[in-house]
mmCIF file of C-alpha atoms in Angstrom:
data_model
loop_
_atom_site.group_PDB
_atom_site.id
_atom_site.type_symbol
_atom_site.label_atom_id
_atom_site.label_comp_id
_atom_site.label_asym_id
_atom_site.label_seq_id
_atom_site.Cartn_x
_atom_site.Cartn_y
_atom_site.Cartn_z
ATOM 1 C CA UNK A 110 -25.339 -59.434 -62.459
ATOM 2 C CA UNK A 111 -26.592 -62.944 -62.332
ATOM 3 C CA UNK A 112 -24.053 -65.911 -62.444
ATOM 4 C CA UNK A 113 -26.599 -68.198 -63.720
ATOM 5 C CA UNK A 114 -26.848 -68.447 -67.684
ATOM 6 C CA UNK A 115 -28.890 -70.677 -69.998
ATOM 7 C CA UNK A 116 -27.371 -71.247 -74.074
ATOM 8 C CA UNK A 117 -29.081 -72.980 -76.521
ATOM 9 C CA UNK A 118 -26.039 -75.583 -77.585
ATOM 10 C CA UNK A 119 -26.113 -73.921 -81.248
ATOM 11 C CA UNK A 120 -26.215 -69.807 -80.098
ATOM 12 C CA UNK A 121 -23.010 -67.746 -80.031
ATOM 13 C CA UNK A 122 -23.839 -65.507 -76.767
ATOM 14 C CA UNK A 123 -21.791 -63.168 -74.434
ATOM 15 C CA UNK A 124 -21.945 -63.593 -70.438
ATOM 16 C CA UNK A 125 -20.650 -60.595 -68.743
ATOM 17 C CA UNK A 126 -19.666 -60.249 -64.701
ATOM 18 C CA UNK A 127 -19.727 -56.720 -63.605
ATOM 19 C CA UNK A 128 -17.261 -56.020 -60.912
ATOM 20 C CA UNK A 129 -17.721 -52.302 -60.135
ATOM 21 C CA UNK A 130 -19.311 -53.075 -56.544
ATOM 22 C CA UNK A 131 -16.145 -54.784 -55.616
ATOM 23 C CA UNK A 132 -13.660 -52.651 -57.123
ATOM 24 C CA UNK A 133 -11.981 -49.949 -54.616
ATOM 25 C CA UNK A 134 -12.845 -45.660 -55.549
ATOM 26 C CA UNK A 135 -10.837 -44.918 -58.325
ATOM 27 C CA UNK A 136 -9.700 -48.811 -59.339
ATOM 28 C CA UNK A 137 -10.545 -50.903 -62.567
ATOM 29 C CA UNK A 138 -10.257 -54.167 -64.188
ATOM 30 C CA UNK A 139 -6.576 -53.878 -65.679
ATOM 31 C CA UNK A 140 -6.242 -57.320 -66.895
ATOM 32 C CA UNK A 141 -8.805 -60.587 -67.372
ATOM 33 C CA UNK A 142 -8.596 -64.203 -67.710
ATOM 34 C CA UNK A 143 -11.412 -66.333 -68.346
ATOM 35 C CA UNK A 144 -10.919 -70.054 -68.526
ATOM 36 C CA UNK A 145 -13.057 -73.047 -69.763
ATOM 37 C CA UNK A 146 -13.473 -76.812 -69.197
ATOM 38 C CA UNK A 147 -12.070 -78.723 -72.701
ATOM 39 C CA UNK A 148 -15.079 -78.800 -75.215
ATOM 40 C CA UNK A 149 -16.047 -75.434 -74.418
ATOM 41 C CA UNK A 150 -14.504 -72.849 -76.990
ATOM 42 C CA UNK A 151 -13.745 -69.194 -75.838
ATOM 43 C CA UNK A 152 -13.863 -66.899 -79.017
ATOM 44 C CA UNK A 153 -13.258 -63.419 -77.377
ATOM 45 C CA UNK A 154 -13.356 -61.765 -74.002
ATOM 46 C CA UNK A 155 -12.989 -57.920 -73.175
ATOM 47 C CA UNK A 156 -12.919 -55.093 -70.516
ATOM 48 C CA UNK A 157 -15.482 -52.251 -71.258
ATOM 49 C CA UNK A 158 -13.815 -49.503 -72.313
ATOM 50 C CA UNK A 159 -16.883 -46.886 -72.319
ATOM 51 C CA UNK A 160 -19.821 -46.563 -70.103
ATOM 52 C CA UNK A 161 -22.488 -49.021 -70.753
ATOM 53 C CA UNK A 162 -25.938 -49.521 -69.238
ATOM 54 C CA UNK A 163 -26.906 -53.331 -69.054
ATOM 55 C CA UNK A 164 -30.237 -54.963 -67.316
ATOM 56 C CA UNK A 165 -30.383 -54.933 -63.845
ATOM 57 C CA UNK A 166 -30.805 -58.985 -62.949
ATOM 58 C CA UNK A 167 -33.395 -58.422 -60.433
ATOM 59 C CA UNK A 168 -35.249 -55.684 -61.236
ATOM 60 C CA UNK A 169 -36.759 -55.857 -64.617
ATOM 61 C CA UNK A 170 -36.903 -52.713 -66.414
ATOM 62 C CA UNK A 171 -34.034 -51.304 -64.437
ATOM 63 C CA UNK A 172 -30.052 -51.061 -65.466
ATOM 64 C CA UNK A 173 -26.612 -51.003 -64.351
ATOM 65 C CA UNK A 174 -24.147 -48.343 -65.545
ATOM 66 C CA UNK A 175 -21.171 -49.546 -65.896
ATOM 67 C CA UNK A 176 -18.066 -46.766 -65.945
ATOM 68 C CA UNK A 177 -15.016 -48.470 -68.444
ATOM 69 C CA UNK A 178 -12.957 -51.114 -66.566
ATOM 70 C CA UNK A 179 -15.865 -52.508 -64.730
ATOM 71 C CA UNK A 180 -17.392 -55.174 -67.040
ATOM 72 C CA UNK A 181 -15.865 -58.128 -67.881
ATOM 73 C CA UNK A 182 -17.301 -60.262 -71.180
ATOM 74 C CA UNK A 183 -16.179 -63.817 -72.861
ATOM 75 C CA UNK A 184 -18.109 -64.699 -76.483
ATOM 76 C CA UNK A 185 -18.820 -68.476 -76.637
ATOM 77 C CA UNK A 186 -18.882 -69.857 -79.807
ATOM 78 C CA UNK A 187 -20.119 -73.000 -78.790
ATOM 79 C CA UNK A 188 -21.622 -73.008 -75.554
ATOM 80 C CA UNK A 189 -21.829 -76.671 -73.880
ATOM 81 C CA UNK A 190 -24.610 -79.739 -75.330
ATOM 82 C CA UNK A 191 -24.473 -81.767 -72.143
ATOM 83 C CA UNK A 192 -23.977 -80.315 -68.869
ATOM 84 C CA UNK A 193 -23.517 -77.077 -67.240
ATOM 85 C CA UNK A 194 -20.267 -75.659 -67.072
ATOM 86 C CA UNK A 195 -18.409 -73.330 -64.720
ATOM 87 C CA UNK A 196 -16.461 -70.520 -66.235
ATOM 88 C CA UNK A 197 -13.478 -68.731 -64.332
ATOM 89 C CA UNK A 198 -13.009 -64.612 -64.623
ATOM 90 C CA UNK A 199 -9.124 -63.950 -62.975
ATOM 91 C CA UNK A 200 -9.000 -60.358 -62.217
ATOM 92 C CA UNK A 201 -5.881 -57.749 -61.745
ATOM 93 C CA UNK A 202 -6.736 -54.110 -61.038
ATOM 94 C CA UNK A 203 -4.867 -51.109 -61.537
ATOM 95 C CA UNK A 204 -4.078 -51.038 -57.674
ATOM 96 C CA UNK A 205 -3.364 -54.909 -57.551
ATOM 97 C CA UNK A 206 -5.979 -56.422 -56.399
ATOM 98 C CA UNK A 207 -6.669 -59.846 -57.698
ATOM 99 C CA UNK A 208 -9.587 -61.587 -57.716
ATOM 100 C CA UNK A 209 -11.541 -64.555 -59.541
ATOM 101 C CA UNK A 210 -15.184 -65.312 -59.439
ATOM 102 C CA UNK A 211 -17.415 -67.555 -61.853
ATOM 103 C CA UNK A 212 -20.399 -68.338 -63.818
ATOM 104 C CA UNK A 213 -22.413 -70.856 -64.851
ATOM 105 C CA UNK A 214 -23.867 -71.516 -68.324
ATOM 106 C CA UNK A 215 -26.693 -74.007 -68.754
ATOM 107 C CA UNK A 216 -27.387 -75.630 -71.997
ATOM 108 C CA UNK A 217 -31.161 -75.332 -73.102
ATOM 109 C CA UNK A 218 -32.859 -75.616 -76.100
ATOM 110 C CA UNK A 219 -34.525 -72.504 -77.443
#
């Protein structure tokens, strides 16, 4: 899944991390934390809970499935004016395993 995301300042868009390549046979996401610098506002973040099929970053035409517990997703409701931001994804699995990794959102007029 990319890491790299452009938002017009005005949009209210999800950014998703998929972390099913990572995760061990048999783990899943248990538990997620995604932070934000001050001035950017979360509104909502989940863990898939059913298979979904999203677009493949590199390969257009092509998707990821995506079994429940793989896909973490934060909903911006104001997505930055000035620069680009970093957003943090804290991870706990059913087995333990913690991890964190990030994205960046880009602000763009559309």
């Amino acid at each position: 899944m990319p890491r790299d995301f452009i938002a017009d300042p005005s949009s209210r868009l999800d950014f998703a991390l998929y972390w099913g390549d990572w995760l061990a046979d048999g783990d899943t996401v248990a538990s997620a934390a995604w932070t934000a610098p001050d001035g950017v506002t979360i509104e909502d973040d989940q863990i898939n809970t059913v298979t979904m099929n999203v677009p493949h970053p590199d390969i257009q035409g092509r998707v990821i499935t995506c079994a429940p517990g793989t896909l973490t997703t934060v909903w911006l409701s104001e997505p930055p004016a000035g620069a680009a931001v970093r957003l943090a994804c804290k991870v706990t699995t059913a087995q333990g395993r913690v991890d964190e990794r990030s994205i960046t959102v880009r602000p763009a007029q559309r």
